Coordinates of C-alpha atoms and ligand atoms in Angstrom, one line a residue:
X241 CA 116.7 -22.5 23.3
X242 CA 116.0 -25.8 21.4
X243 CA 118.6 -27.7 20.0
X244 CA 117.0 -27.2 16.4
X245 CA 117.7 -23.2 17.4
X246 CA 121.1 -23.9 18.8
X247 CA 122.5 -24.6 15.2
X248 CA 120.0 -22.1 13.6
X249 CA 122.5 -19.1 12.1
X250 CA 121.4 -15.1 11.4
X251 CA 121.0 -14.8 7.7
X252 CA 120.3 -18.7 7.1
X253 CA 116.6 -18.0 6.1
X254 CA 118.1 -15.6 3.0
X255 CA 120.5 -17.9 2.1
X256 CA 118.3 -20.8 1.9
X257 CA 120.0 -23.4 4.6
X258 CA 117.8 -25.0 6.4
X259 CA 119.4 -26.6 9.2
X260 CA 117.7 -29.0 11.6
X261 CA 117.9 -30.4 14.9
X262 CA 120.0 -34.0 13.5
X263 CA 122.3 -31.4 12.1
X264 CA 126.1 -32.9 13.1
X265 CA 129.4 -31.5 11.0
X266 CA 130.5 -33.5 8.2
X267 CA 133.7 -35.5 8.6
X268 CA 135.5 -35.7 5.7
X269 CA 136.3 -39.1 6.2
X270 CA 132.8 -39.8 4.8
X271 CA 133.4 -38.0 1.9
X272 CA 133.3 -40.3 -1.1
X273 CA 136.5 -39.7 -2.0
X274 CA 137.8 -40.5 0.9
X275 CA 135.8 -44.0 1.1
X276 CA 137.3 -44.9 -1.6
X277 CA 140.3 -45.6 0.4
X278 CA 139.3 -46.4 3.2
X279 CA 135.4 -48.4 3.1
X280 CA 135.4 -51.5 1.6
X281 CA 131.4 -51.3 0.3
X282 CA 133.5 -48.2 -1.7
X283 CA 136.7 -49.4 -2.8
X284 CA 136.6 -51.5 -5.9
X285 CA 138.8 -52.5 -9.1
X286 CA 137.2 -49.4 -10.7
X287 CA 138.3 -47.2 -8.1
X288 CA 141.5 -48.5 -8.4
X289 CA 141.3 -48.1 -12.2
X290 CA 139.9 -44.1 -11.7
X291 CA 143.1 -42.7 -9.4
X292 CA 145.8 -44.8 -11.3
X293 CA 143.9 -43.2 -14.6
X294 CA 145.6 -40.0 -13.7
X295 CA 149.4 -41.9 -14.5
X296 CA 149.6 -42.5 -18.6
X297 CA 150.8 -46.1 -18.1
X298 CA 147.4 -47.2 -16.4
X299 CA 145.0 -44.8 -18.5
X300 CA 142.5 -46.9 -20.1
X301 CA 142.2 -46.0 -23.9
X302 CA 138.5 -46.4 -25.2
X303 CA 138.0 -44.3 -28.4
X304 CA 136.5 -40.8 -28.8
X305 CA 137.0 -38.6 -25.8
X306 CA 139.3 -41.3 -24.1
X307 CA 142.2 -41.6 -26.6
X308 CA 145.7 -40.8 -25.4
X309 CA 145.8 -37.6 -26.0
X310 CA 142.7 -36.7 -24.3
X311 CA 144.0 -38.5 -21.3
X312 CA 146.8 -36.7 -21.7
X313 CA 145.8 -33.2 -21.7
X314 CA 143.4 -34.3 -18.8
X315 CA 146.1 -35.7 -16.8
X316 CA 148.6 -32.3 -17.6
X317 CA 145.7 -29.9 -16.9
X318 CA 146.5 -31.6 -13.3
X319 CA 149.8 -31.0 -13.0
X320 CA 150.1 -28.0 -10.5
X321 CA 147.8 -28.9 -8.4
X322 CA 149.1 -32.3 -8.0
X323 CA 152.1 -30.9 -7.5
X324 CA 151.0 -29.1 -4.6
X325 CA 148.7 -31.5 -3.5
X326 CA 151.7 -34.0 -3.0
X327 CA 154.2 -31.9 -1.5
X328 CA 153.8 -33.0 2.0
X329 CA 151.6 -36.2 1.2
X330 CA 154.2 -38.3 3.2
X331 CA 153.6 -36.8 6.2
X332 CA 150.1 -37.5 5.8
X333 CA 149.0 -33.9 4.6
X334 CA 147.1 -33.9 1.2
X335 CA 147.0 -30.6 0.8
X336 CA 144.4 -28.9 -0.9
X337 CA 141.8 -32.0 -0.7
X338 CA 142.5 -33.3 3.0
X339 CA 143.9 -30.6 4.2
X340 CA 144.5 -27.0 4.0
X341 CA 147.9 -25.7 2.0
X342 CA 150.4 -24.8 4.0
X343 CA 151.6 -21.6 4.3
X344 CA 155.4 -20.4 2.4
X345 CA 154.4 -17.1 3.5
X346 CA 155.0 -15.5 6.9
X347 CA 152.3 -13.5 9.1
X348 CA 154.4 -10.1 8.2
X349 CA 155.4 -8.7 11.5
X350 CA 154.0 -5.3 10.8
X351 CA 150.2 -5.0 10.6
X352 CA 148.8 -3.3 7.7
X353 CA 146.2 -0.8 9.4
X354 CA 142.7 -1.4 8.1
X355 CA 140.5 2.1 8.6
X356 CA 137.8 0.5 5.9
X357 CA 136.6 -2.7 6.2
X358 CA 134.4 -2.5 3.1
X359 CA 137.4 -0.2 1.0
X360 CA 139.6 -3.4 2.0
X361 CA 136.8 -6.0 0.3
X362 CA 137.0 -3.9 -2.8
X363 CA 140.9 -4.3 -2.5
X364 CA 140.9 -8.2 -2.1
X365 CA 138.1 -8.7 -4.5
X366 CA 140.6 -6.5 -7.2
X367 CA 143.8 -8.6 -5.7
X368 CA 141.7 -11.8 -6.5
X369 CA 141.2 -10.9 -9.8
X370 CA 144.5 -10.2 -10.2
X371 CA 145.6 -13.3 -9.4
X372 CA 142.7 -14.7 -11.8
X373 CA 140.0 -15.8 -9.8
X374 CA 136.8 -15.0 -11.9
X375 CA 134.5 -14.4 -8.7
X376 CA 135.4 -13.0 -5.3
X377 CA 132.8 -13.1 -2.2
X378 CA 133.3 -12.6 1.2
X379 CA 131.2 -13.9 4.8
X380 CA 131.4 -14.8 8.1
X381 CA 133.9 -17.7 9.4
X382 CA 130.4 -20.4 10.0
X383 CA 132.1 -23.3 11.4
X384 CA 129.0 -25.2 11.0
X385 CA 131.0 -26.3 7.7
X386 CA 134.1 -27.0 8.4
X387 CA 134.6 -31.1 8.5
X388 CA 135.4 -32.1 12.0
X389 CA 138.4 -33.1 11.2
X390 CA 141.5 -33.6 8.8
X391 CA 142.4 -36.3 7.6
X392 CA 146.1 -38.0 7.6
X393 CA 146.4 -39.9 4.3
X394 CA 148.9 -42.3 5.6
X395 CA 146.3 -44.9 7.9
X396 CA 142.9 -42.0 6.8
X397 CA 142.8 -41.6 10.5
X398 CA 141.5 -38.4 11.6
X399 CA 143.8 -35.6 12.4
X400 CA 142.9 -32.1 13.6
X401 CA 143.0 -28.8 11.3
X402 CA 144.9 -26.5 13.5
X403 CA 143.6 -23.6 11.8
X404 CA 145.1 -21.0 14.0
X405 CA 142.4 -19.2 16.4
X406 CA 140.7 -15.8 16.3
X407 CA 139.5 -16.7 12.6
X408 CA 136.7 -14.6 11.6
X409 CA 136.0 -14.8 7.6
X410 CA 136.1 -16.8 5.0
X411 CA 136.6 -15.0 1.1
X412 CA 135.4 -17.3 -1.4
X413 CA 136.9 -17.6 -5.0
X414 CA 134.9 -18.6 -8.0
X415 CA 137.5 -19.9 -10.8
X416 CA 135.4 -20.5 -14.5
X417 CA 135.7 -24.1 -16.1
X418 CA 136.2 -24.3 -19.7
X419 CA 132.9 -24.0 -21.8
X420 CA 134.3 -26.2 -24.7
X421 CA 135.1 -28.5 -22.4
X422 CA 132.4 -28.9 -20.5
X423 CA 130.3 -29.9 -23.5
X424 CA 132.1 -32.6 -23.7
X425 CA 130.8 -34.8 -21.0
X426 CA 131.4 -37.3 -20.2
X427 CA 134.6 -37.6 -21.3
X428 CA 138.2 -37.9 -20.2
X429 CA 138.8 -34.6 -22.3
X430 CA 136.4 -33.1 -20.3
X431 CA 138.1 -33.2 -17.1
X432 CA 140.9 -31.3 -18.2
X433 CA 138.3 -28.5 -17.7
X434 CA 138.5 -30.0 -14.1
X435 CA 142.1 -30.4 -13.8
X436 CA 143.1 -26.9 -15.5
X437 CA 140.2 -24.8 -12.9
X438 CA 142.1 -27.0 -9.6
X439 CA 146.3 -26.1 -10.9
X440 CA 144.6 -22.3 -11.6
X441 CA 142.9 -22.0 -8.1
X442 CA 145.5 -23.8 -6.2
X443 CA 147.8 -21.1 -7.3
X444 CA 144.7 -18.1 -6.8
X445 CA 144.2 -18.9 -3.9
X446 CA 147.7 -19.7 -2.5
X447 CA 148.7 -16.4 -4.0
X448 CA 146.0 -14.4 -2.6
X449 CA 146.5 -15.7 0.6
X450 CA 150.2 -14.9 0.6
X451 CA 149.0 -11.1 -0.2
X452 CA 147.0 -11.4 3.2
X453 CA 149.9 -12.9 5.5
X454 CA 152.3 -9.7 3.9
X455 CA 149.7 -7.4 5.2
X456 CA 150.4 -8.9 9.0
X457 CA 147.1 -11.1 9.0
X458 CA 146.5 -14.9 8.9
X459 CA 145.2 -16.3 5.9
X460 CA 145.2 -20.3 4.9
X461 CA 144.4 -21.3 1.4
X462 CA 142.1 -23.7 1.0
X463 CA 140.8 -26.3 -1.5
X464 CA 138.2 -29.3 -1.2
X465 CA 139.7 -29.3 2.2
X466 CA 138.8 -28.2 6.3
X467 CA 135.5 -27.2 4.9
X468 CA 132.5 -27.7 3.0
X469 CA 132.8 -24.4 0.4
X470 CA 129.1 -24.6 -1.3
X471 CA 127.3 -23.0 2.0
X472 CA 130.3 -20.5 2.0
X473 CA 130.1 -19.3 -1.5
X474 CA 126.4 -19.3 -1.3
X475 CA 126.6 -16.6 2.0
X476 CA 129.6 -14.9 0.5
X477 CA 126.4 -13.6 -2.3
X478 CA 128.3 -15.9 -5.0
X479 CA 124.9 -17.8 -6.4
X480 CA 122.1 -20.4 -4.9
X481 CA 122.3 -23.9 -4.7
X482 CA 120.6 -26.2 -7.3
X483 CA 119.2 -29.9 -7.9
X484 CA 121.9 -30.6 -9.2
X485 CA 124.1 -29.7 -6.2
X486 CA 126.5 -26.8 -7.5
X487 CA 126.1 -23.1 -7.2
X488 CA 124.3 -21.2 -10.2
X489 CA 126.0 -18.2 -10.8
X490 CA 124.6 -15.0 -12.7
X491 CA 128.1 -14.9 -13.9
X492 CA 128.8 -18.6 -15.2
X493 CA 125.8 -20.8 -14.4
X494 CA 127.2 -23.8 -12.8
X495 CA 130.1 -24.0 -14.2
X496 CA 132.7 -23.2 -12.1
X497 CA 134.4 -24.1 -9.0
X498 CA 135.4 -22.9 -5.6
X499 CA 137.9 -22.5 -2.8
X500 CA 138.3 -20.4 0.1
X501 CA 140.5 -18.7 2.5
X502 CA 140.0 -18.7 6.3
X503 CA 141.1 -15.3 7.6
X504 CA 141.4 -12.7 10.5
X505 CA 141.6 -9.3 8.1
X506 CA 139.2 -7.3 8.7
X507 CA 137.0 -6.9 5.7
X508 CA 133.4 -6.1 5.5
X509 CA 130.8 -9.2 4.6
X510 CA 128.8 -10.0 1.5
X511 CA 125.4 -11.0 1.9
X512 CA 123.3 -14.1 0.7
X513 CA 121.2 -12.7 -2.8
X514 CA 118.6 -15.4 -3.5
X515 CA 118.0 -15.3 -8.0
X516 CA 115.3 -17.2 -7.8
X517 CA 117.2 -20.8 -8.8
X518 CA 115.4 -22.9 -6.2
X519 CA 111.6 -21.8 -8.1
X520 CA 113.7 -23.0 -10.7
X521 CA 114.6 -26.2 -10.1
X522 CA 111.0 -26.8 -8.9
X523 CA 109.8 -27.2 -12.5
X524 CA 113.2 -29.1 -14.2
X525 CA 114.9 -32.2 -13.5
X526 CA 117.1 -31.6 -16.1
X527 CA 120.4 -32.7 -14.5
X528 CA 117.9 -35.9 -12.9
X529 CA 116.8 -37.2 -15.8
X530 CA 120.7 -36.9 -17.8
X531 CA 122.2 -38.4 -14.5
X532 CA 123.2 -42.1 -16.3
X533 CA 122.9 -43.7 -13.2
X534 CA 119.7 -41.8 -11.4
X535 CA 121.9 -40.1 -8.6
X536 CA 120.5 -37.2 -8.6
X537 CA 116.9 -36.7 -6.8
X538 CA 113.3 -35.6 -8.1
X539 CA 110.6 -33.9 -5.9
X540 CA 111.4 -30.9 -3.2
X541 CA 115.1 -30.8 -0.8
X542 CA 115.1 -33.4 2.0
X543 CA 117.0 -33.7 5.1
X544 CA 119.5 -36.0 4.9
X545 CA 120.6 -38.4 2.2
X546 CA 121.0 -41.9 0.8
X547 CA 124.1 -43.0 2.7
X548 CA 127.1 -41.7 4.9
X549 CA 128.8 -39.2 2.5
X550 CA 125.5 -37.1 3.0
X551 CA 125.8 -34.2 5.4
X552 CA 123.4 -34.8 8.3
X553 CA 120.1 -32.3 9.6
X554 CA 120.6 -30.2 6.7
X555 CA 117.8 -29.8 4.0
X556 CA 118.9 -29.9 0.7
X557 CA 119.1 -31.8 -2.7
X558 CA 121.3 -34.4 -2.1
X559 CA 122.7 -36.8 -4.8
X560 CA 123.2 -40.5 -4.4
X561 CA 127.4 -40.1 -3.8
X562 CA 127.5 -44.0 -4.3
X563 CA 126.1 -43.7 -7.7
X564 CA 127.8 -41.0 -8.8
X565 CA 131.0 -41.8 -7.8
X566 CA 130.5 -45.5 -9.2
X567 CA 130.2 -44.1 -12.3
X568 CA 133.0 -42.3 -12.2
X569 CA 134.9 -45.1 -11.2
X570 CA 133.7 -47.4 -14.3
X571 CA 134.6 -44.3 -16.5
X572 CA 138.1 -43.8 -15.4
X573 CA 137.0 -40.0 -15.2
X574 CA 135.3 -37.6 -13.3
X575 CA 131.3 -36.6 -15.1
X576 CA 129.9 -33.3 -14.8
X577 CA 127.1 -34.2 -17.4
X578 CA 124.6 -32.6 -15.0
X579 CA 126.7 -29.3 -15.3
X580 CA 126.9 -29.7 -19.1
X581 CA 123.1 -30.0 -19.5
X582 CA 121.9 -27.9 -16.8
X583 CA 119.5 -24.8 -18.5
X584 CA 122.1 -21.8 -16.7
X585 CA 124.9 -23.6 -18.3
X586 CA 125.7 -20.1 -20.8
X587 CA 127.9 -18.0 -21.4
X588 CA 126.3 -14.9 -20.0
X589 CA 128.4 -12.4 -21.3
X590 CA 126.2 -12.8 -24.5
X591 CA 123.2 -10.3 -24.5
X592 CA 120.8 -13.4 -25.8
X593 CA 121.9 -15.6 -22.3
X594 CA 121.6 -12.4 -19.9
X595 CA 118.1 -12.2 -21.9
X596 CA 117.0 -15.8 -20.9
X597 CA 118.7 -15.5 -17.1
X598 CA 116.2 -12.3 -16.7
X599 CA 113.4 -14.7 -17.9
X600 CA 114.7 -17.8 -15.8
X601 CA 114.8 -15.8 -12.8
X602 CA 110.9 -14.9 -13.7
X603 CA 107.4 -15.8 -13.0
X604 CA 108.4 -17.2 -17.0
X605 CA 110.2 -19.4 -15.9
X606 CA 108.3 -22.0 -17.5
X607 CA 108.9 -20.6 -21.0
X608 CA 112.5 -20.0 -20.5
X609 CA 112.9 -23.8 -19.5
X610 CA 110.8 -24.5 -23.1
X611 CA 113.4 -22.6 -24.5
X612 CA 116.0 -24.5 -23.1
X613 CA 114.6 -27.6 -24.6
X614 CA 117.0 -28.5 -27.2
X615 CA 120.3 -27.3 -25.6
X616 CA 122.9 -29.0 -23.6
X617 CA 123.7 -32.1 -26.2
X618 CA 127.0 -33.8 -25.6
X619 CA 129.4 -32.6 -28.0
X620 CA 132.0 -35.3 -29.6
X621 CA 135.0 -34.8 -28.1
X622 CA 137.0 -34.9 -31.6
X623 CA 134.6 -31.5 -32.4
X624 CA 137.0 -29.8 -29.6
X625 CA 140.3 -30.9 -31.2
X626 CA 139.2 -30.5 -34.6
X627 CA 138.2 -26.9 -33.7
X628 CA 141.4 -26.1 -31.9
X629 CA 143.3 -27.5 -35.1
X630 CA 141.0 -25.4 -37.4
X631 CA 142.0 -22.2 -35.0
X632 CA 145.4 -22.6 -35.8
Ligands
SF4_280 S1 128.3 -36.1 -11.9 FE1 127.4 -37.5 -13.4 S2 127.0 -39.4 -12.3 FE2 127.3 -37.7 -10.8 S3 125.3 -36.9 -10.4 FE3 126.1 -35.6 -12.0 S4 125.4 -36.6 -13.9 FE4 125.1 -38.1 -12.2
SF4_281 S1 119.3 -28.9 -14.7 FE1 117.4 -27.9 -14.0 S2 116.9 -28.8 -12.0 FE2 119.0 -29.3 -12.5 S3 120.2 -27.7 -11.5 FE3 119.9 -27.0 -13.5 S4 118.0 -25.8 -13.5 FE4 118.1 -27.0 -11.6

């Protein structure tokens, strides 16, 4: 067996990962994010300026979409999930972003007998919405993406997961980001969509999990951390990866976000369900061309990327994380503007949407993306509060 075949997984072919022989685990310590604190080439006044942004005092104020008030509906929409996120930062844990949440919940002594794996997906799937996740999915524990390591926020030294063994699935959660919002782009009102989907999923997931661990089974909630979600959600039968490097869901485009939790119940598996999104993305650049700072690639997937916080031996789209998180930095704010203009950015409970996914998804798909052609302008942040006051 090659090397190439060594990291080669059943079921990669449907779900459109193409691994190759330079394929090495991600460590999260490469992740922009985490550069910022740590790499020099990364860590600037702007950076500086962004994750102080997210205290009032040292919010920048620049008119329309970054007045006080949208900083400060931003920086509340936050609040639970910082709240979680910090709990144990001094002992170097992150939770939830560089590493996974810790449990409150005991492994109940008494395990819950499972007869039906696939009865029990239905169950979590209905527990998950219960809890308020918008899209449940479930697949195989892959530890091709989980980062190599943790990482201890005190020195950003590396520091190991311990996951605890005999892990076998991972159920991803979908949780919806706020159309209005979204619109808005860039903006700092616009990541209170951001903030408000983190402080719901951080409490979806941990409450989901919690279910698990009273049925007698592990099950560790999980965020941006341990692992890389996309290739997760995309086996778990969630959506297909895009140019633009989210998930398009049939559900909510692109516009949501994801976490996970590892897990020994036993539960039956989704499977991968290609749309049709990659023939797609062939024909649009879309999110390229809106990118303000060209971080975003043209042409077909490529191995490999543009600098350290790309993934190696994986084929893919890959954006320029240097870029993108440059302009972040300068905007004091995080920019989903390639979500906001992206064509499967709809609200698909509308029959006319579901109409233009079924043509998307087509050999028309050249006709649905003409369609497309005059949707996805930023709208003015003062639109959103104006709107909320005129709801009133
Ligand atoms: S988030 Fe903004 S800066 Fe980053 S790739 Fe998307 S459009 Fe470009
Ligand atoms: S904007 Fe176009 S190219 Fe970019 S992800 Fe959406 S459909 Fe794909």
């Amino acid at each position: 067996m090659s090397k190439h075949e060594t990291f080669r997984r059943e079921g990669d072919d449907q779900s459109g990962i193409e691994v190759t022989d330079q394929f090495a685990r991600f460590s999260q310590k490469n992740d922009i994010f985490s550069r910022a604190f740590w790499d020099d080439t990364i860590r600037s006044k702007h950076t500086a300026k962004f994750f102080s942004s997210y205290r009032m005092e040292a919010a920048p104020r620049r008119g329309d979409g970054f007045t006080q008030r949208d900083f400060a509906l931003r920086n509340a929409a936050w609040l639970i999930s910082d709240i979680m996120s910090e709990r144990f930062a001094g002992k170097g844990r992150r939770e939830g972003f560089q590493a996974p949440i810790s449990c409150d919940t005991p492994v109940a002594r008494d395990k819950l007998n499972v007869e039906d794996p696939a009865l029990m997906a239905q169950e979590i799937k209905k527990i998950a919405a219960f809890f308020g996740a918008d899209l449940c999915g479930i697949t195989d524990f892959d530890d091709r993406w989980l980062y190599e390591n943790r990482i201890d926020v005190r020195d950003f030294s590396d520091a190991p997961h311990d996951l605890p063994e005999g892990l076998t699935t991972v159920i991803v959660l979908g949780h919806e980001m706020d159309e209005d919002l979204v619109a808005t782009y860039p903006s700092a009102l616009a990541g209170a969509a951001t903030g408000r989907a983190y402080s719901h999923e951080a409490s979806v997931v941990m409450q989901t999990a919690a279910y698990i661990r009273n049925l007698g089974y592990e099950a560790v909630p999980s965020m941006n951390d341990t692992a890389l979600v996309i290739p997760y959600a995309i086996k778990a039968g969630l959506g297909e990866y895009a140019r633009n490097q989210l998930v398009i869901t049939p559900e909510f485009g692109p516009r949501l976000r994801f976490s996970k939790i590892f897990t020994n119940l036993p539960i039956a598996h989704d499977t991968p369900k290609p749309l049709g999104v990659r023939a797609f993305c062939d024909i649009c650049t879309k999110c390229a061309d809106a990118c303000p700072v060209k971080a975003l690639p043209y042409g077909p997937p490529e191995v490999g990327g543009k600098n350290s916080s790309a993934i190696k031996g994986v084929r893919k789209w890959t954006s320029d994380a240097e870029k993108c998180f440059g302009f972040w930095a300068k905007m004091a704010s995080d920019c989903a503007i390639c979500m906001r203009v992206c064509p499967f950015n709809r609200d698909f409970s509308k029959t006319r949407h579901r109409l233009w996914l079924k043509l998307a998804l087509s050999r028309f798909r050249r006709f649905a993306l003409w369609l497309d052609r005059k949707r996805g302008e930023r709208v003015k942040p003062g639109t959103w509060w104006e709107n909320k006051r005129a709801q009133r």
